[in-house]
Short mmCIF file of C-alpha atoms and ligand atoms in Angstrom, two decimals:
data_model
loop_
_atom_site.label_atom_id
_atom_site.label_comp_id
_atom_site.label_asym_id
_atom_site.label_seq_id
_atom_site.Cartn_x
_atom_site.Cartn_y
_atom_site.Cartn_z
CA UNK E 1021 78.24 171.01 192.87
CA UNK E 1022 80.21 172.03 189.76
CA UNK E 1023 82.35 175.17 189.78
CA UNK E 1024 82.32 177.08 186.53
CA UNK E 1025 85.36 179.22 186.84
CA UNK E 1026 86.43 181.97 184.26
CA UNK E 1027 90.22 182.63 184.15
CA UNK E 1028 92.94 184.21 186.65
CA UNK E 1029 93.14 187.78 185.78
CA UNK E 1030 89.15 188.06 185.06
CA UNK E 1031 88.01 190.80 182.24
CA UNK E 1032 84.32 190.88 181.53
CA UNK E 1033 83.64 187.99 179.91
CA UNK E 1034 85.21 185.39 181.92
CA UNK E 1035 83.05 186.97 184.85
CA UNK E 1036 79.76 187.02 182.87
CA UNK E 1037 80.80 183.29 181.06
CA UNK E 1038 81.11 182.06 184.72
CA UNK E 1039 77.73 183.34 185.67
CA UNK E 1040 75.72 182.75 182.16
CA UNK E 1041 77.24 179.12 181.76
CA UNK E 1042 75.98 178.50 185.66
CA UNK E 1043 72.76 179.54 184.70
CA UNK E 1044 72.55 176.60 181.73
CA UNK E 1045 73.71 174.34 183.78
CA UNK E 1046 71.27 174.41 186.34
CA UNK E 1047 68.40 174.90 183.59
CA UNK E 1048 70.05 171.38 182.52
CA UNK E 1049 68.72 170.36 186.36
CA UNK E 1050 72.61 170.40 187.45
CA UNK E 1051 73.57 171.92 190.60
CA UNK E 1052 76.16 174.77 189.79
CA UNK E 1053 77.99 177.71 190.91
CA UNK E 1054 80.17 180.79 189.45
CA UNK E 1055 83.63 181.18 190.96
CA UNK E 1056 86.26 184.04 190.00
CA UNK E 1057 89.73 183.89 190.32
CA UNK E 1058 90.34 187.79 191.18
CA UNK E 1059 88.92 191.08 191.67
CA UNK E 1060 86.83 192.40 189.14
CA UNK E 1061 88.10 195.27 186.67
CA UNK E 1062 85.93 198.49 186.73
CA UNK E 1063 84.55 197.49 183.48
CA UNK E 1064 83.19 194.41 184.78
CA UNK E 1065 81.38 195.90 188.33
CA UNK E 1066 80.29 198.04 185.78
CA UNK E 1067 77.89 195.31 183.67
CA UNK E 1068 77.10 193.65 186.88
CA UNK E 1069 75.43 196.80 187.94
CA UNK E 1070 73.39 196.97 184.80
CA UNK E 1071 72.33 193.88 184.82
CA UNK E 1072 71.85 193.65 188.65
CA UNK E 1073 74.07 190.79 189.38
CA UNK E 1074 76.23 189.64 192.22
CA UNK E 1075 79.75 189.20 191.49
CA UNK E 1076 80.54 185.48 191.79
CA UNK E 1077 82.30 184.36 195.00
CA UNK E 1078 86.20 183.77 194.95
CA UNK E 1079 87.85 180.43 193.74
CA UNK E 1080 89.10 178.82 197.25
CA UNK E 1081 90.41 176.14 195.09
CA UNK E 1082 88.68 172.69 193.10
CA UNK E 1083 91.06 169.81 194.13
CA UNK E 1084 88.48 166.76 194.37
CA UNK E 1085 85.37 168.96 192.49
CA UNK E 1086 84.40 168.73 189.52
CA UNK E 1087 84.60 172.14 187.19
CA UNK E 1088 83.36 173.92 183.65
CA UNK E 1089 86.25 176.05 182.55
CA UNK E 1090 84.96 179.16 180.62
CA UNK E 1091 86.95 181.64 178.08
CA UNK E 1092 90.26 179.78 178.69
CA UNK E 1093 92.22 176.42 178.63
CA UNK E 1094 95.12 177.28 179.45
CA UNK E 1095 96.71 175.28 182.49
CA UNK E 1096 98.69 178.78 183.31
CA UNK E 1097 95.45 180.47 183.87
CA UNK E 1098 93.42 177.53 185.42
CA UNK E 1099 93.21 177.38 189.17
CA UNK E 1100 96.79 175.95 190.79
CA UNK E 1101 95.00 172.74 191.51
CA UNK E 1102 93.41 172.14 188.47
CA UNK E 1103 95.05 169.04 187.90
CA UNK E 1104 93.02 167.43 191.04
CA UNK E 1105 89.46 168.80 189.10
CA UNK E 1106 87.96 166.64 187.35
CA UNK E 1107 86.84 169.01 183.71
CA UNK E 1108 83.23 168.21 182.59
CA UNK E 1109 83.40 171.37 180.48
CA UNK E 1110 85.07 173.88 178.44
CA UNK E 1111 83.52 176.53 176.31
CA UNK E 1112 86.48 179.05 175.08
CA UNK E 1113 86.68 181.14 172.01
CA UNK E 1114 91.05 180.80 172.36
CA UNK E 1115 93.05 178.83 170.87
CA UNK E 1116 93.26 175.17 172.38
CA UNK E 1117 95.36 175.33 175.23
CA UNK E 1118 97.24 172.59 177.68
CA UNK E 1119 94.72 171.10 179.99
CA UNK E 1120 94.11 167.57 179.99
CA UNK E 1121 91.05 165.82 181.09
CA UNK E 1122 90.69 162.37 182.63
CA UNK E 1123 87.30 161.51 180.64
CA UNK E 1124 85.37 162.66 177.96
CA UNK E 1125 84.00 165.79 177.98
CA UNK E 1126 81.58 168.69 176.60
CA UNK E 1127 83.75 171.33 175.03
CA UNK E 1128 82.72 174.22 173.27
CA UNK E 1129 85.41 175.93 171.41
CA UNK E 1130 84.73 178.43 168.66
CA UNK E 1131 86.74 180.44 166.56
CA UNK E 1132 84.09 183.42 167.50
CA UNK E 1133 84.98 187.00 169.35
CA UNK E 1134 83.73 186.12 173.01
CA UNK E 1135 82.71 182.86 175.36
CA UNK E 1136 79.28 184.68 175.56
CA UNK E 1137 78.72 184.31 172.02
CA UNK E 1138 79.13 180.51 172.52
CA UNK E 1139 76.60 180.47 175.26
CA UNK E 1140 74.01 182.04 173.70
CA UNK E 1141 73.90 179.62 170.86
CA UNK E 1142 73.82 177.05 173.44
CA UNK E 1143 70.92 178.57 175.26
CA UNK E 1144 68.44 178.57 171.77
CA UNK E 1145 70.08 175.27 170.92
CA UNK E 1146 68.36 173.84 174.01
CA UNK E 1147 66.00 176.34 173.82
CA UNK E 1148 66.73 177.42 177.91
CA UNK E 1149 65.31 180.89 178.67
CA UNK E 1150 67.28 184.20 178.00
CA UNK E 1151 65.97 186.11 181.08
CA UNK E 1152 66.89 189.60 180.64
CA UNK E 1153 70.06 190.19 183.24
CA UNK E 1154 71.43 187.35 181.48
CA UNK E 1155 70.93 189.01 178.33
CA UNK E 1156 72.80 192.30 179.58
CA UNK E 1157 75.25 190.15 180.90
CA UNK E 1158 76.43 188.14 177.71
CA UNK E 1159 75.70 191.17 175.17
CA UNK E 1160 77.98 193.62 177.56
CA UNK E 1161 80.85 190.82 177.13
CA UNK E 1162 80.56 190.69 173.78
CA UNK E 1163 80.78 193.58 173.14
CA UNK E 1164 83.55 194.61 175.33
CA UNK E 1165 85.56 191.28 174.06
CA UNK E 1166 84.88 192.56 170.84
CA UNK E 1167 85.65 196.69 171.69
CA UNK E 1168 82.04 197.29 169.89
CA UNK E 1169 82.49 194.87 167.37
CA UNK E 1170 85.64 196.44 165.78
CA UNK E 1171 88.06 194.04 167.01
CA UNK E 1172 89.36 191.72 164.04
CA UNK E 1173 88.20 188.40 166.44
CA UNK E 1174 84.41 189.97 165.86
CA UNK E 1175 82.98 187.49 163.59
CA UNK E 1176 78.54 187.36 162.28
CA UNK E 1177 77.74 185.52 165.14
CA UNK E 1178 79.08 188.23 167.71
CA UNK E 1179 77.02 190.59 166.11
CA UNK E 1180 73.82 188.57 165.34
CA UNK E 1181 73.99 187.59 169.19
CA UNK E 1182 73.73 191.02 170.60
CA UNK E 1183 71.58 192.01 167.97
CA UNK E 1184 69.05 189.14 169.43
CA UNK E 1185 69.91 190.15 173.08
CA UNK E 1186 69.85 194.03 172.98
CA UNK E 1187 66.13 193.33 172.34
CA UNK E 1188 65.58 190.83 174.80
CA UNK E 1189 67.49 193.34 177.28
CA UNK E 1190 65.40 196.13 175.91
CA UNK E 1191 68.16 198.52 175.11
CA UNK E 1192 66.52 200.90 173.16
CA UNK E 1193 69.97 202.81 172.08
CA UNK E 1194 72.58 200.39 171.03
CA UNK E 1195 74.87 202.91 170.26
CA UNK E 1196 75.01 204.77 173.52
CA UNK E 1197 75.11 201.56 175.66
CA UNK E 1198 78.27 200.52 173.59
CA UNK E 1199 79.53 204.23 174.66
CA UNK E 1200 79.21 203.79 177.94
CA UNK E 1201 80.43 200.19 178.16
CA UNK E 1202 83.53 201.54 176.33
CA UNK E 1203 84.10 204.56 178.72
CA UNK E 1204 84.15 202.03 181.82
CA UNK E 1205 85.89 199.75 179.88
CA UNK E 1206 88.93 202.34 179.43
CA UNK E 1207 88.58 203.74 182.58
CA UNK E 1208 92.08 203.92 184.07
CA UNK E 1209 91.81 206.97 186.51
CA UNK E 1210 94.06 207.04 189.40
CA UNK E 1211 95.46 203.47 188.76
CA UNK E 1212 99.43 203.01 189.51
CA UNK E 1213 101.68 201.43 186.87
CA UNK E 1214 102.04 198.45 188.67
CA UNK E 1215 98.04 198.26 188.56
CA UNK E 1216 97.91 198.97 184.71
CA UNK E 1217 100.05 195.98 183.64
CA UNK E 1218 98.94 193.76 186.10
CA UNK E 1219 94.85 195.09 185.05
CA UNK E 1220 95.01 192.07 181.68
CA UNK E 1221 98.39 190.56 182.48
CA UNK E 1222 98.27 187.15 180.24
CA UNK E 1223 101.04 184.53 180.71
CA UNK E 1224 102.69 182.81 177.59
CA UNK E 1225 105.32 179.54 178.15
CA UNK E 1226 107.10 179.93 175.22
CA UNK E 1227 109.70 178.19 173.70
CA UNK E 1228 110.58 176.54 177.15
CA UNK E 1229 110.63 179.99 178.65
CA UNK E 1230 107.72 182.24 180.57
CA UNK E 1231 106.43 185.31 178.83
CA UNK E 1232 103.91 187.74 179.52
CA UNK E 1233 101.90 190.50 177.70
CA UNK E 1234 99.30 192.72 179.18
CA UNK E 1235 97.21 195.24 177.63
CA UNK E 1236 95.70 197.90 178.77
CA UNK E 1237 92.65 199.69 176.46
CA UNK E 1238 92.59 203.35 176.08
CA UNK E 1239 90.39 206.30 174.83
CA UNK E 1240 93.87 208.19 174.10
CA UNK E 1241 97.40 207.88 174.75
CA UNK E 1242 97.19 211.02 176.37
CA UNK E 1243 95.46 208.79 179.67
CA UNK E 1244 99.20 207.39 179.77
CA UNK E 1245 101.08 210.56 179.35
CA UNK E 1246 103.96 210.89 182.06
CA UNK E 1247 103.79 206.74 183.46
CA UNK E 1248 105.79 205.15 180.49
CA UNK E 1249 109.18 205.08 182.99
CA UNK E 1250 106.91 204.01 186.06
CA UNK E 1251 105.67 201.39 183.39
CA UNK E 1252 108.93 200.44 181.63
CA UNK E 1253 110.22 199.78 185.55
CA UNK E 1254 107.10 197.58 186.80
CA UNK E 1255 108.17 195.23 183.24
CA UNK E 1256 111.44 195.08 184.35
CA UNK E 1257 110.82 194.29 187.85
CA UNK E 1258 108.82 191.49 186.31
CA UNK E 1259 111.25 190.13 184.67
CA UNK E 1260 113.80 189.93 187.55
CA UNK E 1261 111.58 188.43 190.37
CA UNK E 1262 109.87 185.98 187.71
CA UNK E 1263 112.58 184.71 185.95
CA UNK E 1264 110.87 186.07 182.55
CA UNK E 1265 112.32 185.96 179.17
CA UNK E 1266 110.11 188.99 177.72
CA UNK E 1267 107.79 191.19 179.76
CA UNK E 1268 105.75 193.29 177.65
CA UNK E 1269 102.68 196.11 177.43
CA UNK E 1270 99.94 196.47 174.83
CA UNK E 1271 98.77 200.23 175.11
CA UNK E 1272 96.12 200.26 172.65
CA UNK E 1273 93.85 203.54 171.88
CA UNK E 1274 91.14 201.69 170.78
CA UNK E 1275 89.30 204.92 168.97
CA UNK E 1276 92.71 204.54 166.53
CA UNK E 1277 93.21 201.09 166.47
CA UNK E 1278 96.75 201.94 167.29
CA UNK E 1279 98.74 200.21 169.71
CA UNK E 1280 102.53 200.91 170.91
CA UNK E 1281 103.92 198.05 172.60
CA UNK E 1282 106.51 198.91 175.94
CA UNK E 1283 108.70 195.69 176.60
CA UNK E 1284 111.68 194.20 178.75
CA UNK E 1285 113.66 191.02 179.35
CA UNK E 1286 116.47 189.21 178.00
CA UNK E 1287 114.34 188.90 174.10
CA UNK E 1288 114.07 192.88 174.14
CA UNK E 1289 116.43 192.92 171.57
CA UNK E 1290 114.99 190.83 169.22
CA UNK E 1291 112.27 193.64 169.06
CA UNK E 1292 114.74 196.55 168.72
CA UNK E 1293 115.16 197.03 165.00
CA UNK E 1294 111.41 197.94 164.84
CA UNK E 1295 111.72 201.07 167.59
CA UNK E 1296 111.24 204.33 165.51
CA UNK E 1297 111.94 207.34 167.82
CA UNK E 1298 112.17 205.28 170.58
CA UNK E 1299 108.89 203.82 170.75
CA UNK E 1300 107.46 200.38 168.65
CA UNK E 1301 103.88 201.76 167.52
CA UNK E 1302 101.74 198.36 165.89
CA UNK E 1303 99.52 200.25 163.57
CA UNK E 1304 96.02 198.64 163.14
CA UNK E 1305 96.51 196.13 166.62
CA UNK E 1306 93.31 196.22 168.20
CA UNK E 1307 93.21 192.29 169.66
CA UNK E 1308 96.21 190.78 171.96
CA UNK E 1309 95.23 187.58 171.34
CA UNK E 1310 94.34 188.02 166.47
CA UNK E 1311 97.30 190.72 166.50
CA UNK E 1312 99.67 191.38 169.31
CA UNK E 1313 101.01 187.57 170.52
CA UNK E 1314 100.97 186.21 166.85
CA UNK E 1315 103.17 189.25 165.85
CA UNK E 1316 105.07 188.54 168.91
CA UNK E 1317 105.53 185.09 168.98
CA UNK E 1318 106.91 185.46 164.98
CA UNK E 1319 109.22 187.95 166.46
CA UNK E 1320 110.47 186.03 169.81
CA UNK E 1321 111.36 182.59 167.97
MN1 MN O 2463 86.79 186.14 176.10
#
């Protein structure tokens, strides 16, 4: 049995990867299962109710099985035992990360804006059905990977993808599913601070030290007013009981494309001579991963 397991932390699409990727395996006549290493985000229950899909079961651990890793390689998001997996797989749209494997493998890595994009080529390429909750499933990740195809990682294939799958899932109104996707994607109601960071957290070893950056999507700043202290504190606290060098907080309004970053830890000040009125505003920073850690990581050395 091979578990195909999306990262720690799961958004969307390393929840639909997991359960798309399964579903090529076993057309390949392999015996596989999905596996998530968390508790869904709203956004995510969300698709899996439109497409009428149960959420994959939780990673118990894969010392001495053997594993597909989807929308990651990273070993700091990988299951704590990875290293006693044996990887037959990878597909990932990230950059290349630390794992090592023990033989050859099939990896999948493209410079595109989400796993599911990946998967669907491999589906026509070995021309295994698209049923149509798999189509809901990958076009709902792409698009939320992509925030509606406005994110600077959305490339021609993203787009060509859910144009294909939108029919195959018969959404008649493109435009409105995107809406609604987005509205559960930046649905933050009731959610404490410690919750909000925690909701996308990523970790980043850099430069011999640990890092992380979390993001949190909005459909104003206004959903934030009133929680930057509460926020500020949770960094901190971070910081302190992880031994972190930098702690930091993407707050993106994704209708703007404008993101101010809240940060602690001992490489704060590194940051400080971009604050204007107290705050560090990233104009045009949609995408964490095309925008926010390059600009960081320039910025941390
Ligand atoms: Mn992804």
């Amino acid at each position: 049995m091979i578990q195909v397991v999306g990262h720690k932390n799961p958004d969307s699409d390393s929840i639909c990867s997991a359960l798309v990727a399964t579903e090529l395996l076993k057309a390949r006549g392999l015996e596989a299962k999905p596996v998530r290493q968390g508790e869904l985000n709203r956004e995510t229950r969300y698709i899996l109710e439109q497409a009428g899909v149960e959420q994959p079961e939780m990673c118990t651990g894969v010392a001495g099985e053997k594993v597909w890793l989807v929308d990651y390689t990273d070993l700091s998001q990988a299951p704590d035992d990875i290293a006693e997996a044996e990887i037959l797989g990878i597909v990932d749209h990230h950059r290349l990360g630390d794992v090592m494997t023990v033989n050859p493998l099939e990896a999948w890595i493209w410079p595109v804006g989400c796993t599911c994009t990946i998967l669907f080529n491999l589906f026509k390429m070995e021309e295994t059905e698209i049923t149509k909750p798999l189509a809901v499933l990958m076009m709902s990740a792409i698009l939320s990977d992509t925030v509606g195809f406005a994110s600077p990682t959305c490339t021609p294939k993203d787009e060509a993808a859910v144009k294909e799958l939108a029919q195959i899932a018969q959404i008649e109104n493109l435009d409105e599913f995107i809406k609604n996707l987005l509205i559960a994607k930046t649905d933050i109601e009731g959610l404490t601070a410690a919750q909000l960071v925690e909701k996308d957290l990523k970790a980043y070893p850099f430069n011999g030290r640990d890092v992380v950056v979390g993001q949190v999507e909005l459909a104003t700043m206004e959903q934030v007013d009133g929680m930057f202290d509460d926020l500020n504190a949770d960094l901190e606290r971070r910081c302190q009981e992880d031994g972190l060098a930098f702690a930091a907080l993407m707050l993106t309004d994704i209708t703007t494309s404008t993101t101010e970053l809240l940060f602690k830890g001992e490489w704060s000040a590194k940051l400080e001579k971009h604050m204007k009125d107290g705050a560090l505003i990233m104009e045009n920073t949609l995408s964490r991963k095309k925008q926010g850690w390059p600009w960081l990581q320039g910025e941390l050395v």
